[in-house]
PDB file of C-alpha atoms in Angstrom:
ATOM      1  CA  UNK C 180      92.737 119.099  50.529  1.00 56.00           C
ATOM      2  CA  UNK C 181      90.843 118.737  47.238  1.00 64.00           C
ATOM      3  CA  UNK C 182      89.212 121.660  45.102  1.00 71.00           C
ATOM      4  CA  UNK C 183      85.345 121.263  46.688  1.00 65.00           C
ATOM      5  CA  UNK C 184      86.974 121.140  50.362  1.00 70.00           C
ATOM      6  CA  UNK C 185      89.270 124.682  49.599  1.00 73.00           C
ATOM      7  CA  UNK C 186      86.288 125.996  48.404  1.00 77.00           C
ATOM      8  CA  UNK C 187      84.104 125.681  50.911  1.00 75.00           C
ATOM      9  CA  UNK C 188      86.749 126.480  53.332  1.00 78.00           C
ATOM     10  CA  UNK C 189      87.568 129.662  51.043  1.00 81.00           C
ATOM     11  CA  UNK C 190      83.574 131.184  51.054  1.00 82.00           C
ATOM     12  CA  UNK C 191      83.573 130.110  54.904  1.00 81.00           C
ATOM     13  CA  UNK C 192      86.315 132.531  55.550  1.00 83.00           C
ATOM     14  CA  UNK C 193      84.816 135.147  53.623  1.00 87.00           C
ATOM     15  CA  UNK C 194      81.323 134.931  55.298  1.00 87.00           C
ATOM     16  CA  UNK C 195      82.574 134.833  58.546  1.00 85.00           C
ATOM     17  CA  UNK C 196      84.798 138.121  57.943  1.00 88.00           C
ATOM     18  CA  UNK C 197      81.553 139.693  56.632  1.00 91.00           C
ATOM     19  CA  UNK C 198      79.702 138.916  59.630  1.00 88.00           C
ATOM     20  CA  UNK C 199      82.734 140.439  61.535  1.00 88.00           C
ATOM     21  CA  UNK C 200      82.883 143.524  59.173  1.00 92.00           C
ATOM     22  CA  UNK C 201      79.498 144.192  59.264  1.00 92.00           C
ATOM     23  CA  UNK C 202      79.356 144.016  63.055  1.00 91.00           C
ATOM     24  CA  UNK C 203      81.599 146.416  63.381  1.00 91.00           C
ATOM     25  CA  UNK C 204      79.903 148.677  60.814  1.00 94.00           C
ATOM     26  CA  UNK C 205      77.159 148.575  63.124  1.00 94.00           C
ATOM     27  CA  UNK C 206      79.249 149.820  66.116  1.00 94.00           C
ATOM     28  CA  UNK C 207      80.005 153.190  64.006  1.00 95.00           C
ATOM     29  CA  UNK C 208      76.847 153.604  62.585  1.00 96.00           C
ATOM     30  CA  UNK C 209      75.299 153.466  66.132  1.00 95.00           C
ATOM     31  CA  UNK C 210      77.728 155.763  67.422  1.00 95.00           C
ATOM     32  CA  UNK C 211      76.675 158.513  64.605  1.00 96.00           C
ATOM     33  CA  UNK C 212      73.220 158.023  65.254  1.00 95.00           C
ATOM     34  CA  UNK C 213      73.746 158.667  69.075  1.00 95.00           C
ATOM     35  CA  UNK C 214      76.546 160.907  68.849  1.00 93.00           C
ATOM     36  CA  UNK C 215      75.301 162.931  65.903  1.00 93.00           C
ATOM     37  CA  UNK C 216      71.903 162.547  65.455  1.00 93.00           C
ATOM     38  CA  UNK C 217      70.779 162.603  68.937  1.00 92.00           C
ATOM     39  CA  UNK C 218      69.528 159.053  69.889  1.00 93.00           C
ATOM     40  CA  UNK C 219      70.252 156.943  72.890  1.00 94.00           C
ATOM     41  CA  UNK C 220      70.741 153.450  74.157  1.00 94.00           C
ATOM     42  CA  UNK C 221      67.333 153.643  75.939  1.00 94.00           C
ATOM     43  CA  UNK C 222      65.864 154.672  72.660  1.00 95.00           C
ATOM     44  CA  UNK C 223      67.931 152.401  70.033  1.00 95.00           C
ATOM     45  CA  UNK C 224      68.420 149.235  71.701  1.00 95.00           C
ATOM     46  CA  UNK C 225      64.817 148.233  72.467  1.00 96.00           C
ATOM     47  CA  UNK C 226      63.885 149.264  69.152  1.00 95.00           C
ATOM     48  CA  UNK C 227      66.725 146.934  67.414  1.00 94.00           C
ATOM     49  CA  UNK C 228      66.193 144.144  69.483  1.00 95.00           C
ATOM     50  CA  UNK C 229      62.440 143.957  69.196  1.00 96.00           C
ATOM     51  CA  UNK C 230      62.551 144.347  65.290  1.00 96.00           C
ATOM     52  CA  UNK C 231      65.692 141.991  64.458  1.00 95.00           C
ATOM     53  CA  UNK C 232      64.026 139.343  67.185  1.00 95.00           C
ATOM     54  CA  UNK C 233      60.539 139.548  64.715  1.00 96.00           C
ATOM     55  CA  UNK C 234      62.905 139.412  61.528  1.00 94.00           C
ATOM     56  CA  UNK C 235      64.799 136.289  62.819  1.00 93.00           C
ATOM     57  CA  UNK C 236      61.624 134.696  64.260  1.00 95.00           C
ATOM     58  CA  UNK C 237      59.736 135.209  61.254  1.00 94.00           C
ATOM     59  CA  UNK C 238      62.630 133.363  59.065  1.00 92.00           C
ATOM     60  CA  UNK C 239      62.761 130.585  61.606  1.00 92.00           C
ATOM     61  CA  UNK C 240      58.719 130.136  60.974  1.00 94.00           C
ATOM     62  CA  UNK C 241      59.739 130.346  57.325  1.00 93.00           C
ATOM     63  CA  UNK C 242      61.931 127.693  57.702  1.00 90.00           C
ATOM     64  CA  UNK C 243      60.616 124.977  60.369  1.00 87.00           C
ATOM     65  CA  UNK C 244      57.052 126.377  60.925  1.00 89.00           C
ATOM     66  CA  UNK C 245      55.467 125.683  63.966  1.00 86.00           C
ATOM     67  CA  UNK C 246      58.927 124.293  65.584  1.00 89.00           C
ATOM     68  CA  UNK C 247      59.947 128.247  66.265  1.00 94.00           C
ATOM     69  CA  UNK C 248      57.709 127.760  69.281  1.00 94.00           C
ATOM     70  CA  UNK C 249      59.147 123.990  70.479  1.00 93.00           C
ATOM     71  CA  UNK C 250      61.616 126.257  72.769  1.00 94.00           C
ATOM     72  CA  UNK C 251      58.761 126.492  75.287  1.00 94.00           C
ATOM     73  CA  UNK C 252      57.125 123.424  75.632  1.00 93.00           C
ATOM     74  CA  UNK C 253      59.441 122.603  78.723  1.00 94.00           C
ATOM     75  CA  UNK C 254      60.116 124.810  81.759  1.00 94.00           C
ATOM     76  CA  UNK C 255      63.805 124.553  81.674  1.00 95.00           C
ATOM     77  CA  UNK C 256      64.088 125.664  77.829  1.00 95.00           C
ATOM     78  CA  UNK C 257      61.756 128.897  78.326  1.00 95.00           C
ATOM     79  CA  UNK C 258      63.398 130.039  81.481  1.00 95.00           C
ATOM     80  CA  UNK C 259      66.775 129.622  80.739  1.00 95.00           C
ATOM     81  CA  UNK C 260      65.806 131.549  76.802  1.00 95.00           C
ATOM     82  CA  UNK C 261      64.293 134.246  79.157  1.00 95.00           C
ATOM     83  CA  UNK C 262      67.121 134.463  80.837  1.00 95.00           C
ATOM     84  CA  UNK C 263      69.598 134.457  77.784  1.00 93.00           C
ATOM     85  CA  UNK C 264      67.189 137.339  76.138  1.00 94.00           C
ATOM     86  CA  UNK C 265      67.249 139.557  79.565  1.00 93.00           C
ATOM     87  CA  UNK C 266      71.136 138.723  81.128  1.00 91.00           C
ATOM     88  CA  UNK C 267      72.988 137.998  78.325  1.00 90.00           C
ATOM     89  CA  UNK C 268      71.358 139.299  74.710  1.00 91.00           C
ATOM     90  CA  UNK C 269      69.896 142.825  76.195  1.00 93.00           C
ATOM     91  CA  UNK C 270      72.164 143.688  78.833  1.00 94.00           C
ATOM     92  CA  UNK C 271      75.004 142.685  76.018  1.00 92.00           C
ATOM     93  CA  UNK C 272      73.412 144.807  73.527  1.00 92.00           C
ATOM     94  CA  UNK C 273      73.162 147.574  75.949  1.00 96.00           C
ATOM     95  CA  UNK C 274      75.989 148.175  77.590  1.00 96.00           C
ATOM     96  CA  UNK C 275      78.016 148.153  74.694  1.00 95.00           C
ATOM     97  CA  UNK C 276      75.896 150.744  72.785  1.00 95.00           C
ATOM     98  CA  UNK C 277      76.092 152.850  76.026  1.00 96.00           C
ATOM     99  CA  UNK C 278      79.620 152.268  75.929  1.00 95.00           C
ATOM    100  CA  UNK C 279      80.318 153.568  71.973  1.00 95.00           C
ATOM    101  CA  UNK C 280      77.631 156.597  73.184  1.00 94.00           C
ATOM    102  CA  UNK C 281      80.600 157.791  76.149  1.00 94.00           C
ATOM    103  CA  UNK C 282      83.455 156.957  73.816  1.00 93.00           C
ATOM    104  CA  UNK C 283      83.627 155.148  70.057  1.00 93.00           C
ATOM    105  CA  UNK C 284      82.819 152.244  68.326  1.00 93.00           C
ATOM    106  CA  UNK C 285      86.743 150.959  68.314  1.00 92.00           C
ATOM    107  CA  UNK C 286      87.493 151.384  71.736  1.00 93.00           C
ATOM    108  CA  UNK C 287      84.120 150.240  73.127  1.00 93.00           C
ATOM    109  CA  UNK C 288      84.501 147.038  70.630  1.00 92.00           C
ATOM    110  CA  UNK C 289      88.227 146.217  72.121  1.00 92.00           C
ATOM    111  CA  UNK C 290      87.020 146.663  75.301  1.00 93.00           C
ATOM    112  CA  UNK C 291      84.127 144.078  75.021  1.00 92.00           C
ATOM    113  CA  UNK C 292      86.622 141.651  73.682  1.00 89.00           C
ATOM    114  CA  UNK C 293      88.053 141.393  76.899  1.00 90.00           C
ATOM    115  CA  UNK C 294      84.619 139.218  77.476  1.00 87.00           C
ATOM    116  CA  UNK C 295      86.521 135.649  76.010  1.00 85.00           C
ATOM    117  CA  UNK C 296      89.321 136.004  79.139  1.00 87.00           C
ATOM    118  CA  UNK C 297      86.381 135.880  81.385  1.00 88.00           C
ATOM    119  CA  UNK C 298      84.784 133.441  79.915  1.00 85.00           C
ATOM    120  CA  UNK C 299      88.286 131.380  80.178  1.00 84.00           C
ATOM    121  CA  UNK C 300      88.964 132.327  83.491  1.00 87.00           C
ATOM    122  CA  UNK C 301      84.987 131.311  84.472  1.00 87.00           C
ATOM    123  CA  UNK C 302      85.860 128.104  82.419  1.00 82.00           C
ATOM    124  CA  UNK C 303      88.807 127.399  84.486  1.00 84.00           C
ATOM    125  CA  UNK C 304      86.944 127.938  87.944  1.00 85.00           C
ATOM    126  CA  UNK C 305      83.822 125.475  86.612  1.00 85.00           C
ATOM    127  CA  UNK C 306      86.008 123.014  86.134  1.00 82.00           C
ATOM    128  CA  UNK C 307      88.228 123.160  88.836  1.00 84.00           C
ATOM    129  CA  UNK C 308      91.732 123.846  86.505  1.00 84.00           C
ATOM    130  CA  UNK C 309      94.443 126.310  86.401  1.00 82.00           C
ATOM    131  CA  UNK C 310      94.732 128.177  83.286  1.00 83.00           C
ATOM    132  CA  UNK C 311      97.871 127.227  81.182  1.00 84.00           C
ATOM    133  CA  UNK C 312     100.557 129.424  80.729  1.00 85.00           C
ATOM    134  CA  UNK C 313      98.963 130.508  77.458  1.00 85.00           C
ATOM    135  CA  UNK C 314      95.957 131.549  78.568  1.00 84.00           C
ATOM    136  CA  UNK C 315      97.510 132.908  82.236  1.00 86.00           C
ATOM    137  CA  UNK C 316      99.302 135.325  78.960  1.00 89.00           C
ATOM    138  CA  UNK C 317      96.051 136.286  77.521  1.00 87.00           C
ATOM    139  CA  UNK C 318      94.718 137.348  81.039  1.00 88.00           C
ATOM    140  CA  UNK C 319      98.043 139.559  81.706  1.00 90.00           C
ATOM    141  CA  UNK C 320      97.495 141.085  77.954  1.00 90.00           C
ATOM    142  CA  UNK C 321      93.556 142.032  78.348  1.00 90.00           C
ATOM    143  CA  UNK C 322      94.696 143.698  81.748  1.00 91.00           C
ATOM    144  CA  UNK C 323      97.872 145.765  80.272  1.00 91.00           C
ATOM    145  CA  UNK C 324      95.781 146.689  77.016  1.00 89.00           C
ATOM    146  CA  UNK C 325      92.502 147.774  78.894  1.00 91.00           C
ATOM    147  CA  UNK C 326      94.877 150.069  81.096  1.00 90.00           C
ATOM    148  CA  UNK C 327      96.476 151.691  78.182  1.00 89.00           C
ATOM    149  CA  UNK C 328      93.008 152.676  77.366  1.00 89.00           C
ATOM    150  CA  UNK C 329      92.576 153.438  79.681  1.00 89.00           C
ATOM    151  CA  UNK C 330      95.135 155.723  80.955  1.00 88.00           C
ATOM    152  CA  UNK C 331      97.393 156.056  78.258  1.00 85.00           C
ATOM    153  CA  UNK C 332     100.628 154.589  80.556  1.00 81.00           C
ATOM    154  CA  UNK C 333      99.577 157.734  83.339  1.00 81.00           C
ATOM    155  CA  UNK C 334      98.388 155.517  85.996  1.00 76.00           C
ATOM    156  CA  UNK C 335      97.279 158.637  88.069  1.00 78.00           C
ATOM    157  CA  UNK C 336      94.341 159.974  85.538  1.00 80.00           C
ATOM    158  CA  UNK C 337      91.783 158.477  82.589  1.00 83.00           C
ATOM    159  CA  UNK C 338      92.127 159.100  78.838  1.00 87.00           C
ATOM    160  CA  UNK C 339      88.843 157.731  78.517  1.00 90.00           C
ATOM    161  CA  UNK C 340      86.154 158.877  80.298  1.00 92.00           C
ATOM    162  CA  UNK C 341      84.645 157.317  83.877  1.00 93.00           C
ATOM    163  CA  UNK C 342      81.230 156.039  82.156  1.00 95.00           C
ATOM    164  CA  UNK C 343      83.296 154.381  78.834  1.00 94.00           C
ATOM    165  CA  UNK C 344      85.733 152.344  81.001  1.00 94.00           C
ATOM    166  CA  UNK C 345      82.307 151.268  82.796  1.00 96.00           C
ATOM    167  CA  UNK C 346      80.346 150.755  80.691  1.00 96.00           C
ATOM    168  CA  UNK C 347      82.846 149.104  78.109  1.00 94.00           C
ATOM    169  CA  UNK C 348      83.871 146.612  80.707  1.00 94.00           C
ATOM    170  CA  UNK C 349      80.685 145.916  81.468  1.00 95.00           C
ATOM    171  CA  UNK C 350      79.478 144.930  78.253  1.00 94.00           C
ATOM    172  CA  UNK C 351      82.666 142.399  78.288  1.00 93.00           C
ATOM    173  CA  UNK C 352      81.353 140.649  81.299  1.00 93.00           C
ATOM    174  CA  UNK C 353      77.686 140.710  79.561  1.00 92.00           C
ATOM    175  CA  UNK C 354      79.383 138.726  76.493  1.00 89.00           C
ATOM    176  CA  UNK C 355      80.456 136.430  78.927  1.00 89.00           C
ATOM    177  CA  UNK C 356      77.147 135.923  80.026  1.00 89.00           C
ATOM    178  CA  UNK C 357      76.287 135.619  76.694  1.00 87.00           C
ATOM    179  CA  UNK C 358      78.352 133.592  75.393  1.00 83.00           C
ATOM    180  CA  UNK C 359      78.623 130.766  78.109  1.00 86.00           C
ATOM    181  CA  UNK C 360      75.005 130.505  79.460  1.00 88.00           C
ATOM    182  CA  UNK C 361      72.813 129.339  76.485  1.00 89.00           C
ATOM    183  CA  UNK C 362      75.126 126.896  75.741  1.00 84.00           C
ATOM    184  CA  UNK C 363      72.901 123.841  76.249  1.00 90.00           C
ATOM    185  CA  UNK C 364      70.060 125.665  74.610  1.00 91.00           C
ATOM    186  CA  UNK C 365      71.866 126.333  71.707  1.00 86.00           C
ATOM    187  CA  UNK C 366      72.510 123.007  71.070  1.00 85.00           C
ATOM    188  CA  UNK C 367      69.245 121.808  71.589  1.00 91.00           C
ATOM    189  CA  UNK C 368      67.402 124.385  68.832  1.00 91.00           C
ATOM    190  CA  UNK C 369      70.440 125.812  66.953  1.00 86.00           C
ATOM    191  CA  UNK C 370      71.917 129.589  67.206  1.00 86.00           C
ATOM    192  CA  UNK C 371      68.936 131.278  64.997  1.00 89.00           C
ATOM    193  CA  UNK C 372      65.970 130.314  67.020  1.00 93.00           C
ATOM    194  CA  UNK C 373      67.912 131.071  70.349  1.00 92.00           C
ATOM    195  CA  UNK C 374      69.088 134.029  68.857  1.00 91.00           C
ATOM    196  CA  UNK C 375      65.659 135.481  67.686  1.00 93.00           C
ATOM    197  CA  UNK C 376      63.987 134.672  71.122  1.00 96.00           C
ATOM    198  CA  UNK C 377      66.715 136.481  72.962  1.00 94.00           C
ATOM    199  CA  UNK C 378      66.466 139.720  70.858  1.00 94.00           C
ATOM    200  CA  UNK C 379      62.392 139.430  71.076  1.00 96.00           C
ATOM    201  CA  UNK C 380      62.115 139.246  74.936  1.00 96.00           C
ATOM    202  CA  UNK C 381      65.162 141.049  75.941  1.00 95.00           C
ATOM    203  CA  UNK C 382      64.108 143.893  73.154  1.00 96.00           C
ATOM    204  CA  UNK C 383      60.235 143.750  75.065  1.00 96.00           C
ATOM    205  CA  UNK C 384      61.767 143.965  78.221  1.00 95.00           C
ATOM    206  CA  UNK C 385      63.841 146.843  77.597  1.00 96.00           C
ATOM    207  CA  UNK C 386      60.809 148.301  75.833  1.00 96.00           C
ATOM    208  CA  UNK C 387      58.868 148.119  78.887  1.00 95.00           C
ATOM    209  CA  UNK C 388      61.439 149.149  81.290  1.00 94.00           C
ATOM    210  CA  UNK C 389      62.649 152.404  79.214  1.00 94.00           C
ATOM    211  CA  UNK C 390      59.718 152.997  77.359  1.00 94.00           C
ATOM    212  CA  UNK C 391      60.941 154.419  74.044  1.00 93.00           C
ATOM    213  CA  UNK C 392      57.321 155.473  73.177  1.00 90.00           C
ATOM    214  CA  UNK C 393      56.993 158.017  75.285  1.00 90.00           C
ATOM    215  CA  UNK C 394      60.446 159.684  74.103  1.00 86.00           C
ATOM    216  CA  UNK C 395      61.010 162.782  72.053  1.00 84.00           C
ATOM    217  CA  UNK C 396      63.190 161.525  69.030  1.00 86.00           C
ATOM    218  CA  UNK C 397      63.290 163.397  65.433  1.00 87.00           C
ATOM    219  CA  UNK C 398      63.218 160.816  63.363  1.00 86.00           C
ATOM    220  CA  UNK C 399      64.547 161.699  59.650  1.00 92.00           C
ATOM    221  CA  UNK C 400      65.636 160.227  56.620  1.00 93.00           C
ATOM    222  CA  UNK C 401      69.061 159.073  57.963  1.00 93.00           C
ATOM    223  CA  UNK C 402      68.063 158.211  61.201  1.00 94.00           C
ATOM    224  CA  UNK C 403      65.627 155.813  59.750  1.00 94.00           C
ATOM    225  CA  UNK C 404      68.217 154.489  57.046  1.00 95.00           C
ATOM    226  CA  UNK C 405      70.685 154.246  59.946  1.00 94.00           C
ATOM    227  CA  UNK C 406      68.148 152.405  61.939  1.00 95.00           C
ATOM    228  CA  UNK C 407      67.653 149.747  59.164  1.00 95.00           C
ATOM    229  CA  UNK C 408      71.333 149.838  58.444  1.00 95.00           C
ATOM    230  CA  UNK C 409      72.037 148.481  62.179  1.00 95.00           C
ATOM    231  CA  UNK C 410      68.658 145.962  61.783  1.00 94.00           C
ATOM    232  CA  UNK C 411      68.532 144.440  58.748  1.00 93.00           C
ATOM    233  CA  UNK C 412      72.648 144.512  57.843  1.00 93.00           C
ATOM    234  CA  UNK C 413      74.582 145.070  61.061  1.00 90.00           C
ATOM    235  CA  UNK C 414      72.416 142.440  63.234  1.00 89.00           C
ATOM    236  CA  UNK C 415      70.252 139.652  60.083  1.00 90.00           C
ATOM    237  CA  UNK C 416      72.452 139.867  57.540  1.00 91.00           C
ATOM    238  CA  UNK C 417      75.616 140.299  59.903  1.00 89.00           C
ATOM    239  CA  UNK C 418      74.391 136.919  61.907  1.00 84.00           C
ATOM    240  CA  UNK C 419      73.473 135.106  58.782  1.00 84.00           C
ATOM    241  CA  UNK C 420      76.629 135.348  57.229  1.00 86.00           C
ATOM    242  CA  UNK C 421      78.779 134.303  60.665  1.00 84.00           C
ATOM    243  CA  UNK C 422      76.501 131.711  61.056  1.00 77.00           C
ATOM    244  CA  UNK C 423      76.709 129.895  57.601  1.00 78.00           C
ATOM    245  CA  UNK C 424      80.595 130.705  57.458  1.00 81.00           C
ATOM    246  CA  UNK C 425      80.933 128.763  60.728  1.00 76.00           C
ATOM    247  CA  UNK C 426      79.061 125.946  58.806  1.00 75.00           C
ATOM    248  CA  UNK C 427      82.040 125.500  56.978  1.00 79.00           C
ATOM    249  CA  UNK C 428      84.985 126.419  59.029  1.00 75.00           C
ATOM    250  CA  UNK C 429      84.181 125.529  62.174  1.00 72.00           C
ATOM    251  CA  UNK C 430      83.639 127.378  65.462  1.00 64.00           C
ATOM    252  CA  UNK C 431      87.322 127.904  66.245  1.00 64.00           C
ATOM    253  CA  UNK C 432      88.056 129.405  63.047  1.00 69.00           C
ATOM    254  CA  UNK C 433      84.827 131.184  63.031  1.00 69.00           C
ATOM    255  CA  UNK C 434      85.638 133.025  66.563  1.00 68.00           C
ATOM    256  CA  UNK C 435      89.300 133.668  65.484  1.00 70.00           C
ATOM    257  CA  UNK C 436      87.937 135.942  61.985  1.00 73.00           C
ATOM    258  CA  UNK C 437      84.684 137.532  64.243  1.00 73.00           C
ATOM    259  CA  UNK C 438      88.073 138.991  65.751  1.00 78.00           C
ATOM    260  CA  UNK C 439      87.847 141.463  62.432  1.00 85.00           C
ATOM    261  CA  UNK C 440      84.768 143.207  64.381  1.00 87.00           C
ATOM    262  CA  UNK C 441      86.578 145.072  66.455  1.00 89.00           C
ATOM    263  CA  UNK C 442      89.375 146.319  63.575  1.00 88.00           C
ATOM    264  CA  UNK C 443      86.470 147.113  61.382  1.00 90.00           C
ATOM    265  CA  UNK C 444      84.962 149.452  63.439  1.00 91.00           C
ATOM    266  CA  UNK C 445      88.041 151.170  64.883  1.00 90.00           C
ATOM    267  CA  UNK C 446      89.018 151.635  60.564  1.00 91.00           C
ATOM    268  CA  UNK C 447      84.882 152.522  59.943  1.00 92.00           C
ATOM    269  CA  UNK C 448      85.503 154.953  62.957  1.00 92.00           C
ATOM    270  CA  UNK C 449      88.282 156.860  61.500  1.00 91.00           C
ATOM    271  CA  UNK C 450      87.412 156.930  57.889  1.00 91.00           C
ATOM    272  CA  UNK C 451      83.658 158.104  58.170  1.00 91.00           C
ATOM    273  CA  UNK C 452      83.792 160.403  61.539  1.00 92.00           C
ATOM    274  CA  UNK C 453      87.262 161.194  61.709  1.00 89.00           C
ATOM    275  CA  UNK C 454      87.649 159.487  65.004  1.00 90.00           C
ATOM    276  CA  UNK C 455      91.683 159.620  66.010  1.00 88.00           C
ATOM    277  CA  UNK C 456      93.809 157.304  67.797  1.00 90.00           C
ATOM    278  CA  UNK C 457      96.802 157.523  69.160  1.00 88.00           C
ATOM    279  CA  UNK C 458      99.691 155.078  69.996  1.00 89.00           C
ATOM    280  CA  UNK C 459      98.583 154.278  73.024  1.00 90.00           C
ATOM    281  CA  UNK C 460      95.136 153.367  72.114  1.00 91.00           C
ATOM    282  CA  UNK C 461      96.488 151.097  69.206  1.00 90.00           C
ATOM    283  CA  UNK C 462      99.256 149.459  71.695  1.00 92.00           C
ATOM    284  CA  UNK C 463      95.955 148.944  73.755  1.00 91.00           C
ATOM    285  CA  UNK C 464      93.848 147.202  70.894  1.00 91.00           C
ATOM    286  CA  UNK C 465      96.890 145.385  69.919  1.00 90.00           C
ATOM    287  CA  UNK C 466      97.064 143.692  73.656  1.00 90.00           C
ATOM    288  CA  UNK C 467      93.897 143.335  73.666  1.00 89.00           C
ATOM    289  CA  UNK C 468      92.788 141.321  70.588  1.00 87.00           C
ATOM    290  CA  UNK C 469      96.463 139.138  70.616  1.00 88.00           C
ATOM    291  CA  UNK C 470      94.023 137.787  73.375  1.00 86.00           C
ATOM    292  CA  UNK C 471      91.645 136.253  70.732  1.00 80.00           C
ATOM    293  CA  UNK C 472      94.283 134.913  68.944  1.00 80.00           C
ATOM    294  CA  UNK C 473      95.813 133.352  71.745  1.00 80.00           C
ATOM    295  CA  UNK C 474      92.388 131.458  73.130  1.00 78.00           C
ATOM    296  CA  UNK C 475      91.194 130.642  69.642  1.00 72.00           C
ATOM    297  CA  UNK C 476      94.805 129.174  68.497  1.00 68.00           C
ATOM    298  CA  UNK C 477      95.010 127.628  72.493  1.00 58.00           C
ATOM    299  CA  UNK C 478      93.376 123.900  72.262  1.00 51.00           C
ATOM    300  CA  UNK C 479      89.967 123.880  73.615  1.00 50.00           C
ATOM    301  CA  UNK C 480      89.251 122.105  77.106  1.00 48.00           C
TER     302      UNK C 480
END
């Protein structure tokens, strides 16, 4: 490998684990908003989505001009981006938000990450192939880590409550969605533009179903630092950075560091609202991203 290659491959790595940090930054800082201050999903979401869609759209615009609307000159791109921003980028935003609100940002993070074994296992059913032994492994991890959230190892009551095991799960099979189904789209006009048109109509849509204008919310100096904390670092700059460290990595590596998203906001937890964990929580994350590791190190089919 010469000097210019271990370069690039050097500021890669360190992009893509600031994506992954600042993700997980995000997580906390939601939960201290909604926790602390007083917000909600129903509130927060639709507001971040809507705002971080016009950010990205408006760089896009920047960038290519008029091609920022090319994604709906044909039927098939503009339904299935509708369907990406409503099914996979809202509902994902939005169930795991609702998730950190009923627990914390670590433990609804790990949970999520159970989202790549479905994705494998929905892999494996498309195309009509067992899973390997390896990735039968990952399956059997995500399963004993999410019940030592769980439970804690007492199979007869929850350490976490009812609505975080929901909603935390949830959110994993939302990744899914969101992960697999723009595939072809993403292709086809590159991750930004995708992106930007998810978070715009998913943000409106949750905007018109929960209708954040009509709500109550005391909006101060931190809550409105906290809200442009989670836009304009946790969700533009957060995305920039994984995206152009993926540039030179590659996806695989890319998806094995975003794996830092979930430690980063179990450590941002602790640290700045003295969140604690106990062993069987940490057995649980353990289990639980080893699973990442596995199906990023695993060859891809």
């Amino acid at each position: 490998m010469d000097t210019a290659t271990a370069r690039s491959l050097k500021k890669g790595c360190i992009m893509t684990l600031i994506g992954g940090i600042l993700w997980g930054l995000s997580g906390t800082c939601g939960q201290y908003l909604m926790q602390v201050k007083g917000l909600t999903a129903d509130w927060l979401i639709p507001i971040r989505l809507v705002m971080a869609g016009v950010i990205l759209l408006g760089i896009c615009a920047i960038k290519d001009g008029k091609k920022v609307l090319y994604i709906f000159k044909k039927r098939r791109d503009w339904l299935e981006v509708v369907v990406f921003g409503i099914f996979g980028m809202s509902m994902c935003q939005y169930t795991y938000f609702t998730a950190i609100s009923f627990s914390n940002a670590g433990t609804a993070t790990v949970l999520e990450y159970v989202g790549p074994v479905i994705v494998m296992l929905y892999v494996s059913f498309r195309s009509g192939k067992a899973p390997e032994k390896v990735e039968l492994f990952a399956v059997v991890l995500a399963v004993f880590g999410t019940v030592l959230l769980a439970t804690h190892g007492n199979l007869k009551s929850l350490a976490i409550s009812h609505q975080a095991l929901f909603w935390g799960l949830t959110s994993a099979v939302t990744l899914a969605v969101y992960t697999v189904q723009p595939g072809r789209l993403l292709n086809k006009f590159g991750s930004m533009l995708v992106t930007g048109w998810g978070m715009l109509i998913g943000g409106i849509l949750l905007c018109l179903f929960f209708r954040p204008w009509t709500r109550t919310v005391a909006v101060d100096g931190i809550v409105f630092s906290g809200m442009a904390f989670i836009i304009l670092v946790g969700t533009i700059t957060a995305f920039v950075c994984y995206l152009e460290g993926v540039k030179w990595v590659g996806p695989k590596r890319g998806s094995l560091f975003a794996a830092v998203e979930p430690v980063s906001a179990t450590v941002f937890s602790v640290l700045l609202l003295k969140v604690s964990f106990g062993l069987m929580d940490l057995l649980g994350f353990v289990c639980i991203l080893s699973t990442i590791f596995l199906l990023t190190m695993e060859k891809q089919r």
